[in-house]
Structure formats: C-alpha cells, structure tokens
XYZ file of C-alpha atoms in Angstrom:
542
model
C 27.256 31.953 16.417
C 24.504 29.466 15.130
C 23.826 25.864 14.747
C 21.401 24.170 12.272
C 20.030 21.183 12.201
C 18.550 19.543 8.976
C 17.148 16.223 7.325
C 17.751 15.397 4.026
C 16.548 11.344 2.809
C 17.956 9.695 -0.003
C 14.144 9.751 -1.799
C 11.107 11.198 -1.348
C 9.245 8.440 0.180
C 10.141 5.154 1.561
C 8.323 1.814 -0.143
C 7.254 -1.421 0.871
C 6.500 -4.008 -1.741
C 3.724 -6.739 -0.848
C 1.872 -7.657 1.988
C 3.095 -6.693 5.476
C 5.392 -8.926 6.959
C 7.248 -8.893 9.799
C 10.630 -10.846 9.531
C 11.392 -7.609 6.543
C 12.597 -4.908 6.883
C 13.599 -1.918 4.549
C 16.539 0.799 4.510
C 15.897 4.457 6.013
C 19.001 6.643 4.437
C 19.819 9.730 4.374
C 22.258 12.643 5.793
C 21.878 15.194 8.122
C 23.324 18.573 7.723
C 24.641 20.349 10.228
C 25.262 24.072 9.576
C 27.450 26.422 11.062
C 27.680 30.224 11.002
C 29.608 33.160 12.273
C 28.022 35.638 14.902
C 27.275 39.248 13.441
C 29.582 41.759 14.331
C 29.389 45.434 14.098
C 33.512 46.075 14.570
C 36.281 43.854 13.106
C 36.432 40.904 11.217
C 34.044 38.081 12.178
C 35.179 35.337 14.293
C 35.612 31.730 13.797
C 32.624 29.390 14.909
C 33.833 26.298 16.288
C 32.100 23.616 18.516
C 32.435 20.587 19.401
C 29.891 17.719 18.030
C 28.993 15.391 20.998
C 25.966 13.059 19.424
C 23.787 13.161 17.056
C 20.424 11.058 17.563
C 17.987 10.118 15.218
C 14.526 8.656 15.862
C 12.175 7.415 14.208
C 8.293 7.038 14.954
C 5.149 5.963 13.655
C 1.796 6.242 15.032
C -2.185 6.644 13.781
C -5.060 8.452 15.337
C -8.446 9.057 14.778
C -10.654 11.626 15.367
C -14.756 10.829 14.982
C -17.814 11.949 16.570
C -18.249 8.788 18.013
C -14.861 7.932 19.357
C -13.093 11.314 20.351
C -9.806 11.270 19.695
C -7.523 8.124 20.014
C -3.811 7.338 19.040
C -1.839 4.147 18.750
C 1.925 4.077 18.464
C 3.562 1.679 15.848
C 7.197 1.560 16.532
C 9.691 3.484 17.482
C 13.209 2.907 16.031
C 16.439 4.838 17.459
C 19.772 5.641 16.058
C 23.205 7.130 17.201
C 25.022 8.447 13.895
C 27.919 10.499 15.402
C 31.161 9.180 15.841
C 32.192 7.675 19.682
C 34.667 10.718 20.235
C 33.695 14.658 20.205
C 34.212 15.827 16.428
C 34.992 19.571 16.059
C 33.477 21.368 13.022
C 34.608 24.969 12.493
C 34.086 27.342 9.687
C 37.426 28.786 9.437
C 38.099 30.779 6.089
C 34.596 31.308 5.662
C 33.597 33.358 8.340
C 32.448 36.491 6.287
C 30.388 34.396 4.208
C 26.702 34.808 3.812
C 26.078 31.014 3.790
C 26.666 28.735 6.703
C 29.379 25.827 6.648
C 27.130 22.644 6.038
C 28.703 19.387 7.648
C 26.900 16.136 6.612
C 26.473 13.042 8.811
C 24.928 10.289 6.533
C 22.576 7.369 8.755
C 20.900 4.117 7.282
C 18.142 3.102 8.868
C 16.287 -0.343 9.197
C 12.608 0.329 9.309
C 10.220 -3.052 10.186
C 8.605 -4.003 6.888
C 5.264 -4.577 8.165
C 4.088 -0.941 9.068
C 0.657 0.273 6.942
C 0.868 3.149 4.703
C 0.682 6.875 5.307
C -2.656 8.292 4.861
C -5.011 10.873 6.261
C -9.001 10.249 7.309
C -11.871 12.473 8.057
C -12.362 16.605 7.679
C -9.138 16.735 10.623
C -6.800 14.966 8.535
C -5.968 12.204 11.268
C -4.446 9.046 10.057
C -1.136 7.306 9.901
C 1.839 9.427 9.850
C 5.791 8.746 10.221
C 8.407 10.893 11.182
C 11.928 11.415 11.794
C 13.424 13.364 14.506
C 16.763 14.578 14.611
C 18.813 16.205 17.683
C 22.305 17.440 18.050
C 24.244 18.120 21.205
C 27.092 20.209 21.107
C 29.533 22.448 23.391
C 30.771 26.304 21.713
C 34.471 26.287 21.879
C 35.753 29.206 22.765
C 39.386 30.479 21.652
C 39.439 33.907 22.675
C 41.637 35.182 25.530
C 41.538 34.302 28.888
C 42.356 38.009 29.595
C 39.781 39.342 28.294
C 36.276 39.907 30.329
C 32.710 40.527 29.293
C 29.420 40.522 30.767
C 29.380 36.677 28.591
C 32.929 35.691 30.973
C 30.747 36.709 33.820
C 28.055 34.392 33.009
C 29.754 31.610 31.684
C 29.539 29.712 34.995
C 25.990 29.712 35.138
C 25.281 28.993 31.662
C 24.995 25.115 31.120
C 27.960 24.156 28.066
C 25.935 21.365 26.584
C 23.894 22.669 24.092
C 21.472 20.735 21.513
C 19.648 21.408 18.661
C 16.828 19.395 16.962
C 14.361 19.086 13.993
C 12.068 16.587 12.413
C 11.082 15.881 9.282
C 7.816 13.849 7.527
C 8.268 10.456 6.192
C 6.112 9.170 3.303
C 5.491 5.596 3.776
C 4.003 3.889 0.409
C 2.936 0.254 0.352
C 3.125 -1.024 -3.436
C 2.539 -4.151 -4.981
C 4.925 -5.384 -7.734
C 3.829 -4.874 -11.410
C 3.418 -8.022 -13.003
C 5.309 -9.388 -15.274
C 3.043 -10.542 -18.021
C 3.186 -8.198 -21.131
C -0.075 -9.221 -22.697
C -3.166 -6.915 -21.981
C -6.817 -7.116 -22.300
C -7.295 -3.298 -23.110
C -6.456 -1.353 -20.169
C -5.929 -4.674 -17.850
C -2.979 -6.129 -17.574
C -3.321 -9.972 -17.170
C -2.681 -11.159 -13.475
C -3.088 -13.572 -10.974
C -6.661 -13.984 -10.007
C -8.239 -15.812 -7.076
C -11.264 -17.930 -7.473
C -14.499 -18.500 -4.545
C -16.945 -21.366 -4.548
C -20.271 -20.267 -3.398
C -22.271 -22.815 -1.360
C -25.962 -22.427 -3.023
C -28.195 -23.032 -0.009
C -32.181 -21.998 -0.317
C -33.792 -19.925 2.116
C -36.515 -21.181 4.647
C -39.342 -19.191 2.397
C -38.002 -20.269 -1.048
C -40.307 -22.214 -3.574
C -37.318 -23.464 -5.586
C -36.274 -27.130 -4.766
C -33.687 -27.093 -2.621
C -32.058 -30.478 -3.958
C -31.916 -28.429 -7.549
C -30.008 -25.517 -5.834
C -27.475 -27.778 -3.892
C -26.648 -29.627 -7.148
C -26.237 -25.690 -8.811
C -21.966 -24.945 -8.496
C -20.813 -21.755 -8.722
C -17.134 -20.159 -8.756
C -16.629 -16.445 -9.018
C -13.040 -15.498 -9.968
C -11.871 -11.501 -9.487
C -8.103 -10.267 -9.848
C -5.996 -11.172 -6.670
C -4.684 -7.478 -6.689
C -6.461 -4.335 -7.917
C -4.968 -1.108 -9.438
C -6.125 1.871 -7.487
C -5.448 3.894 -10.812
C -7.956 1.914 -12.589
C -11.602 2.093 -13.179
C -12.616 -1.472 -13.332
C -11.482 -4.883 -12.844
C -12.690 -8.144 -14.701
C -15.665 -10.569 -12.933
C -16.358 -14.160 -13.838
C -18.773 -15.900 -12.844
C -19.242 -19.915 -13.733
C -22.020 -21.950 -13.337
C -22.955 -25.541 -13.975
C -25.023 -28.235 -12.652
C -23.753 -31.725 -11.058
C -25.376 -34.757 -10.794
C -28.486 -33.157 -11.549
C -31.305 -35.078 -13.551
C -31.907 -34.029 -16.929
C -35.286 -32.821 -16.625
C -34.810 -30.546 -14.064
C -31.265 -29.187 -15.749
C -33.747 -27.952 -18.563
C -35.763 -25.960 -16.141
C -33.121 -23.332 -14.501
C -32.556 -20.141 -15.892
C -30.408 -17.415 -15.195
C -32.312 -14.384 -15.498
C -29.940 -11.542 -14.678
C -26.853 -10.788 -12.917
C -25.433 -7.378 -11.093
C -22.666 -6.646 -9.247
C -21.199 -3.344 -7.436
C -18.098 -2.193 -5.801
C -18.235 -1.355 -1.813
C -15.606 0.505 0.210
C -16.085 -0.114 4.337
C -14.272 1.928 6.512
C -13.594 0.567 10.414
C -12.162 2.846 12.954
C -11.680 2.030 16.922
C -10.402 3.519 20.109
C -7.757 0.956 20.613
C -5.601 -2.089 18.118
C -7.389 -5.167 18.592
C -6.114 -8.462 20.591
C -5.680 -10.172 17.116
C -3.489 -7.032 15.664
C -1.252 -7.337 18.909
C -0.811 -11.130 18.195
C 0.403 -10.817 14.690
C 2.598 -7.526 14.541
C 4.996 -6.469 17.299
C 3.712 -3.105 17.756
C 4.531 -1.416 21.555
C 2.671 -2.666 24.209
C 0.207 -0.917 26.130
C 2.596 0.654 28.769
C 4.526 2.146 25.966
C 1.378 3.452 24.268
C -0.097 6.979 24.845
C -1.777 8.373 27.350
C 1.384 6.261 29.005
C 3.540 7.495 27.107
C 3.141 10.240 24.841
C 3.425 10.447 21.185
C 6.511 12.941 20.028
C 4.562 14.404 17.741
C 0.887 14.559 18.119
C -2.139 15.573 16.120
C -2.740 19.697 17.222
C -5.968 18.733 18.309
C -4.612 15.516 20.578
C -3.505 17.602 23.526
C -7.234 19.583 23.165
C -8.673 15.941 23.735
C -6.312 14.742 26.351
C -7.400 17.895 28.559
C -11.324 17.093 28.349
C -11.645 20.206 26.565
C -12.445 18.928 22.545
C -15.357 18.753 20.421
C -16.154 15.284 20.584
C -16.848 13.178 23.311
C -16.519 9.363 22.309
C -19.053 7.201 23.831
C -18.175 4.045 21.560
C -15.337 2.085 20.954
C -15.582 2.214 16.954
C -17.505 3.706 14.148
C -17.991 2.971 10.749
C -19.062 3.690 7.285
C -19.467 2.097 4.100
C -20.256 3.526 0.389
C -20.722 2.466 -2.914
C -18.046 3.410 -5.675
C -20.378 2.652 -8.628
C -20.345 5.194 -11.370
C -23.361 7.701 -11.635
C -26.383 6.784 -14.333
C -24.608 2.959 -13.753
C -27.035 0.834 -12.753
C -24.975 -2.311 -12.444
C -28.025 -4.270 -13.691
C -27.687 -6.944 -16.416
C -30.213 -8.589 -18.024
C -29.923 -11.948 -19.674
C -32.921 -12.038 -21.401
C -35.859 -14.573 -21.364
C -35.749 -18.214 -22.063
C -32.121 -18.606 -20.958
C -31.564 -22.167 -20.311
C -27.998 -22.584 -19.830
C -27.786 -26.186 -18.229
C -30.131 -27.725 -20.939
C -27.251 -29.958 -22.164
C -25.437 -30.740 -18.664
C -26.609 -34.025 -18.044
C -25.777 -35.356 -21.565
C -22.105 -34.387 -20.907
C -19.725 -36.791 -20.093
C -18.876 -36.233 -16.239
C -14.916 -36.117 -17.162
C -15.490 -33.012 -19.587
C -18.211 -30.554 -17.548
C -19.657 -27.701 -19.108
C -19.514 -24.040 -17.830
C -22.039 -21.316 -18.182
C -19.281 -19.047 -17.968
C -20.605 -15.004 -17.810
C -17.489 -12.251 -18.316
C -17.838 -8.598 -17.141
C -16.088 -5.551 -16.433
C -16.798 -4.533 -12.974
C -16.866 -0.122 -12.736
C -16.013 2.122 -9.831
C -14.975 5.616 -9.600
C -12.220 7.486 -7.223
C -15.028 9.434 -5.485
C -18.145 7.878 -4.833
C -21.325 10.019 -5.727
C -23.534 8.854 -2.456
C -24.101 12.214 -0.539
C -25.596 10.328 2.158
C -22.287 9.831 3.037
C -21.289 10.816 6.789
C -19.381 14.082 6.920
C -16.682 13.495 10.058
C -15.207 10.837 7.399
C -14.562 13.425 4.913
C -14.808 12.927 1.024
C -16.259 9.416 0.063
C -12.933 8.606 -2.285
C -11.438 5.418 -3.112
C -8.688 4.515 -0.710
C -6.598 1.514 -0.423
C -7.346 -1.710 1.268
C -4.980 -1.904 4.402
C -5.782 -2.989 8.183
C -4.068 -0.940 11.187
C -4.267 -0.500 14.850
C -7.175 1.890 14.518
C -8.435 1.999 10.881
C -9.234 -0.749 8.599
C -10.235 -0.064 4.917
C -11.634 -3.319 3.171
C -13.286 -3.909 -0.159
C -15.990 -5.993 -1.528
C -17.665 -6.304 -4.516
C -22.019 -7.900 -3.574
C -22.695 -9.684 -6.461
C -26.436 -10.839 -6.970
C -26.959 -13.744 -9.596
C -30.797 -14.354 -10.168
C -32.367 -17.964 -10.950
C -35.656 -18.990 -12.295
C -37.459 -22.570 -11.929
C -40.194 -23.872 -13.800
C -41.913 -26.160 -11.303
C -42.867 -29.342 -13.414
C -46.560 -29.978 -11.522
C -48.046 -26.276 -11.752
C -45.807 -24.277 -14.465
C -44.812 -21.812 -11.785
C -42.055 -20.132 -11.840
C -40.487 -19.602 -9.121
C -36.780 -17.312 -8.737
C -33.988 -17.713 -6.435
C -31.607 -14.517 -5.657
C -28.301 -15.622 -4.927
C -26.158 -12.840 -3.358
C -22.582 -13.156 -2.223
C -19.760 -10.740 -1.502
C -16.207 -11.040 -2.800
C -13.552 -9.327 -1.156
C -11.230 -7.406 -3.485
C -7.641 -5.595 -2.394
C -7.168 -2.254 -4.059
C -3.903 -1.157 -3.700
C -1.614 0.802 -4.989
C 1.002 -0.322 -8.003
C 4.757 0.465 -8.579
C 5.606 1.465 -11.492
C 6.854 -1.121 -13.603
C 10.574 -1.211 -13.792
C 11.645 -2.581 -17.615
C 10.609 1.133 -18.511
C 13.729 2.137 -19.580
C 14.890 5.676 -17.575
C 18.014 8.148 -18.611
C 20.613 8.178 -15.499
C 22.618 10.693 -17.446
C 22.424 14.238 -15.872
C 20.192 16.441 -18.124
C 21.403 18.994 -20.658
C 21.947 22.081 -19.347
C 20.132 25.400 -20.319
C 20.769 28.938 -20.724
C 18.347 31.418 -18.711
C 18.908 35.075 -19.955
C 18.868 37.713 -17.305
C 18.500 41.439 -17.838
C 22.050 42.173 -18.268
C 22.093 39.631 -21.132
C 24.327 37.247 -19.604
C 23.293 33.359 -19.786
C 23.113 31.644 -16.829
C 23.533 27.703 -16.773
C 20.540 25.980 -14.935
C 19.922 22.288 -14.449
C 16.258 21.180 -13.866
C 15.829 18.893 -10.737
C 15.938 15.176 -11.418
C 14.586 12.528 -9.148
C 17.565 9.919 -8.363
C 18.383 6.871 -9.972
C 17.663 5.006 -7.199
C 14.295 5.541 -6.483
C 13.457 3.778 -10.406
C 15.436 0.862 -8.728
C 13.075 -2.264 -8.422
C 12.999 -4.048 -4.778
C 14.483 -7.035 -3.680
C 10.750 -8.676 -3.470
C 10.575 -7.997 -7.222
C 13.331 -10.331 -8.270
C 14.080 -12.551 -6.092
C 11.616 -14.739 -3.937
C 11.445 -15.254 0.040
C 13.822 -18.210 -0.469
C 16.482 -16.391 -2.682
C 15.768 -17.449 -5.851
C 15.204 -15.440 -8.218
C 11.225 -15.024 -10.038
C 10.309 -16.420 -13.214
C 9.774 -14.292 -16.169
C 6.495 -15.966 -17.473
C 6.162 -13.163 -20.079
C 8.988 -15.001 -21.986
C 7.522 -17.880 -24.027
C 9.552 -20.941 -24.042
C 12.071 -21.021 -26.945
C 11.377 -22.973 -30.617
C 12.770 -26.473 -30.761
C 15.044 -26.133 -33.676
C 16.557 -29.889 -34.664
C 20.187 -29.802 -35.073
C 22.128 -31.088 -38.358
C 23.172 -34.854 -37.759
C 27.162 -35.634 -38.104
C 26.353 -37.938 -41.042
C 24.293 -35.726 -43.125
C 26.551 -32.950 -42.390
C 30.251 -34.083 -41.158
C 31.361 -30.086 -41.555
C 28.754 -29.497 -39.283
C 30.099 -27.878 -35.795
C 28.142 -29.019 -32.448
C 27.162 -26.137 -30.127
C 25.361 -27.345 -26.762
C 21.494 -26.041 -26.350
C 21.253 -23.836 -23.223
C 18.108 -23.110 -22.013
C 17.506 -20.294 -19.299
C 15.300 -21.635 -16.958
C 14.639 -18.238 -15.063
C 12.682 -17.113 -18.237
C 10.861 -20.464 -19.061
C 6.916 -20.129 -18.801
C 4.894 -22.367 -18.457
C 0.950 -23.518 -19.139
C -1.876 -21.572 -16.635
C -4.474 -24.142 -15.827
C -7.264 -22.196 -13.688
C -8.536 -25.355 -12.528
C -5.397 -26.157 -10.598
C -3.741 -22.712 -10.256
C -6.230 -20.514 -8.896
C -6.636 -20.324 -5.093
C -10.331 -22.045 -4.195
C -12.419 -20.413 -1.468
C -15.632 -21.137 -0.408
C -18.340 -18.382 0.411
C -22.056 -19.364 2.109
C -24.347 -16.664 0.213
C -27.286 -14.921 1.079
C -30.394 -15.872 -0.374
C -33.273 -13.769 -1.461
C -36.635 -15.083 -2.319
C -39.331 -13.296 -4.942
C-alpha cells in the first residue's frame, strides 16, 4: 500500500496589510490531505489499506539569502513556527469499499496557523534568484496495520521484526507572502492618482563655503517639498510639490531671487549584507545567532547554499555588503524644467501681511518606469526593475527621489548674478496596493457549460474561481489599532435640512436627526495635517 502526503492553503498567498509590526499576527489555514491506496495485486481481489495516523506536524519557515560577487553566499533565518494538527490518540484511516479504485482515499486534516505579522515580503534578487522565501513543511507518521492471518508466512512475516513499524511521510509546499497597503478611501482622483495622504519635508537652505549668494538671503529662503506618503508600484508617476517663500527678508533683496529651473528623478538603491544588522535584531524578534545557519541549518536551502558551505562555489565574498543604485527615469526624459527668465517669485513677499504668507508653490508629475534603461547596471543584481521598498535581515530596497531646485541672485553693488543649486533627496515608499474592496465581486458559483466530446455527449464543466475569501478586506482596513472602526472621509458630511416648527405645522410628526459619525469627513488643512520633516540639502555652486 501507499501513503500521500499533500498541502492544500485556503488562498494562494498569504497578506499583510501596512507596515511591519510585531505585536500582529495573521492566520495560516489550510488542510492537508492524506491519501491512501491499495497495493497492486496480480491474483485476487485487492486488499484493504489501513494504518494507523500517529501525528501530523506542520512547520513553517522563513528565511532570505543572497548570493553576490562580493559577499558569497549568506542566509538569515526569520522564524520558524511549529504545529501539531493530529488528534492526541492514533486515528485509523482505511479505504475499505474502495480498494479496486483507481484513485486513492483522500483524508483531510485542516490546521490554522498564526504567522508573526512583521515578516518582509517574498521576492527573488540577482541572475540566482536568491531572496526571501517561505515555506511549509508537512510530515506524517504512521504504523501499516496489518489484518491478515497470523497463520500465514511470507518472506514480509520473516522480516517484520527487523523492519522499524513507525513510518512517516512528508512534503512541503511554497508560501507567497505579499505585503499590501490598504487602498484609500477617498473616491476623488486627479487622473490616474488617487488622492492620499502625503507627507511634507522642510529643507534647511544652507550656502556652501564657495557660494557668491548671501548667505543671510538663503537662510531667510523656506522650502517644503510634499510627495505621497505611499506609492503605487503599478503606477508610473506620483505628484511633487515644491513651496517656496521668503521670511523676514527685506524687500529689496526679495525682488532679486529667482528660480531658474527645477528637476527631479526617481532612484532605486539596493543594500545587501552577509549578516542582519544589530538595529534589525533590536526591533524584530527574529532567531538568534545560535539558531541561525551555519548553526543550524536552513530546511530548505538555496541549491547553490550547500555548494558555498563546502568552499567549493563561484564566489568568494571578501566584503560584508554590496550595493547598487539606478535611476528609474523614463528614456528621452530629461527631468529638466525650465522656468524661464526673469522669474521673480518673492517680488511681493515683504508687502504681505506676516499672518497671510505667500507660496511660490510649483506642481509636477514625477515619471519612472518598471525597468530602468541604465545598462551600466551591475549584472550579479539581475534586471534593473522597480521593486518595492522593504528592509530585511540581508536586503534593503529604499527609494528616493534627488530633487535639484536652482536660484539666481542679482548682487545689488556689481549686477552679478550669481546661482545657488539646492539639491535634496526625498525618500519615497513604493509598495504594493490591495485591491480596493467596495468593488463589488459575484460569490455565486458560475454557470456551468457544456464541452462537446467526440461521441457528442455534453459534458458539464465549471471554470475555477478564486474564493470568496481572498476579496475579503483585513482587519487593518476597518478597524484601527485601538478597535475602532476607520472613518470613511469619502462621505461628505450630510445637508442641514431645518425641520418644520410645531406652530407653523401642528400635523407635523418629529423624527430625531441621526448622524453617523463613522462616515463624517472632515476639512484637510496641509498646514496642520501633513507630517513636517526637516532635510539639510546639498548645495551646488555655478
């Protein structure tokens, strides 16, 4: 006889809403099918498979490796998370009445697992395809029972003594961890952009040591950049502002700055290392070091780990990281933007009262493309495509946009003008979206079809449908940290309609207001919403 082992999950991958945080956790569930058949017999009627189910142990494990030129090969194990799903006492399964059949008797132990909400996504880097993976390994152990006679002997009788009755069985299977973020809830768009939250910096203008321009004009010169607190990956650009104004800045001198030109780019870095860093070990509980290969080794390694492990691979690391970095600005874009001559934005500053400032507000859509164009790119990193922004034990992908705002100054003694390059990096995280839930889905099965086959008969066929549960939105999606549940601010507050007074109208009939206050929005002031940062720039002379 034989025994089968198999995973099946509830969905196709397993998602994580938000940032990583470690006091969440999300549900692993599933069944695993265990399958029993009848040995092959050339005389008689096939006998009945029976055995006795002792345990049934699932694990699960997550690790990430990497795999450069410059590091060899190193791996880092994220958790490790271990189940018993059997019942206490030995269950017999059997396949009586169905021993001449061609398919196997399929018993089905369903498991729920809690798996820490902090882990980073699975991906793949570089042409060896290491990276984060997760996966799920199953084993069985069972004992054959055997109901034939005592009398009878065979060279099997013989050897039973010797043969060892536990038996097991195992398998694993790949688990696609996906880190989304939320879709928001605001219904208006600005083309393809969905209005969101967006987080504003405030640059520190500071002149250089070889820079002409007055450094008491540039101190008094504010600037606040705003960009999207979240990105779509599935996009192609994002929104940049840029404001600008003077304070306390003399009249005379406001009516000598211009602002020549502006550009702006997208930049993907990429960060990998030999080992997690102290600072990664203080804020997520992943194994400690004794628990971590070479210690102990991963369950299922990278094909080319044990090659590494014996001194006999490719690579030879000699450093403890390497890195990269790219541009993901379209081809033929030359992220360039003139503002043409005699700009003086701050003419009017000073002659504005100080309660009501003036902006100098510029507005652009920021490109990039999913595959950068740069050839100079290294080739042990593999393609130069867009990935997500996420930080783990080994890899870190971060983004930044280098934004370069260029200011003129007419000196007042000589007529010289003198420019000021004022360059600054914003960081940006590109991640990946859900999709948003108020589409409406069908949860009835689909209508069945008719396939024809040669003899003319129709055959019933249902295409495969994803389950209802995977279109499910997440906990962090409706409800916040605290338990109550999020604000709608999509829904404008309702029309004050006066009710009828009892003495103009003594028919009248009084009917409470109610107001929903889970659906009430309310005013965005950027001022006093957005999240201030402040940035030192670099500064460029010409």
């Amino acid at each position: 006889m034989s025994v089968a082992i198999d995973i099946v999950p509830s969905s196709d991958s397993l998602d994580m809403f938000g940032d990583a945080d470690t006091s969440s956790a999300y549900s692993l569930s599933g069944h695993v099918t265990i399958a029993v058949t009848s040995p092959f017999t050339l005389y008689g009627r096939r006998r009945t498979a029976r055995i006795l189910l002792h345990s049934v142990t699932l694990t699960f494990e997550g690790q990430t490796e990497v795999l450069t030129p410059q590091t060899g090969y190193a791996a880092a194990r994220l958790c490790t998370v271990t189940r018993e799903i059997a019942p206490h006492e030995p269950v017999e399964m059997n396949n009586e009445g169905h021993e001449d059949s061609d398919k196997p008797c399929d018993w089905n132990v369903v498991f729920d697992m809690p798996i820490p909400g902090w882990l980073p996504p699975s991906t793949t880097y570089g042409v060896e395809d290491a990276g984060v993976r997760y996966t799920l390994f199953a084993e069985a152990k069972f004992t054959f029972v055997d109901d034939s006679s005592s009398s009878s002997f065979s060279f099997a009788t013989l050897c039973a003594p010797f043969r060892s009755r536990m038996k097991t069985v195992d398998t694993r299977k790949h688990i696609q961890l996906r880190r989304l973020i939320a879709p928001y809830e605001d219904a208006n768009t600005e083309g393809d952009m969905v209005l969101q939250p967006r987080i504003s910096y405030l640059i520190n203008a500071q002149a250089s040591s070889v820079s002409k321009f007055p450094e008491d004009v540039l101190k008094k010169l504010q600037v606040l950049a705003t960009v999207p607190e979240h990105i779509n990956i599935e996009q192609h650009a994002f929104p940049l502002i840029i404001r600008m104004r003077t304070k306390n800045l003399e009249a005379d001198k406001c009516k000598r700055i211009q602002v020549t030109s502006v550009s702006a780019k997208v930049i993907q870095k990429e960060k990998y290392r030999t080992r997690p860093s102290e600072d990664y070990y203080r804020r997520y509980p992943i194994p400690a070091a004794l628990e971590q290969p070479p210690n102990v080794p991963l369950k299922y390694p990278h094909p080319l780990g044990p090659v590494y492990d014996s001194g006999l691979g490719a690579y030879v690391g000699w450093v403890d990281n390497a890195s990269r970095e790219f541009s993901l600005l379209p081809l033929g874009e030359p992220g360039f933007h003139s503002l043409g001559d005699n700009n003086y934005p701050f003419a009017n500053d000073a002659d504005a009262p100080p309660e009501e400032p003036s902006w100098y507000t510029l507005e652009s859509s920021i490109p990039f493309v999913h595959q950068a164009p740069d050839d100079k790119a290294t080739i042990w990193g593999g393609s130069p495509i867009i990935r997500p922004s996420v930080v783990s034990p080994l890899v870190s992908i971060i983004h930044e946009t280098a934004v370069e705002v260029t200011c003129a100054y007419t000196l007042p003694d000589t007529e010289e003008v003198v420019t000021e390059c004022l360059a600054f990096t914003l960081p940006l995280r590109i991640l990946t979206f859900a999709p948003d839930p108020r589409i409406e889905r069908c949860i009835t099965p689909p209508p069945v079809h008719s396939v024809h086959t040669q003899s003319g008969s129709p055959v019933p066929s249902l295409s495969p449908s994803k389950p209802y549960t995977s279109s499910l939105p997440a906990y962090s999606q409706l409800f916040d940290r605290n338990g109550d549940r999020k604000i709608d601010y999509s829904v404008p507050l309702p029309l004050y309609t006066p009710q009828a007074s009892p003495e103009a109208s003594p028919k009248a009939s009084f009917r409470p207001l109610t107001l929903d206050l889970s659906h009430v929005g309310f005013g965005y002031d950027e001022d006093d919403a957005q999240e201030m940062h402040e940035l030192d720039p670099l500064l460029a002379s010409h």
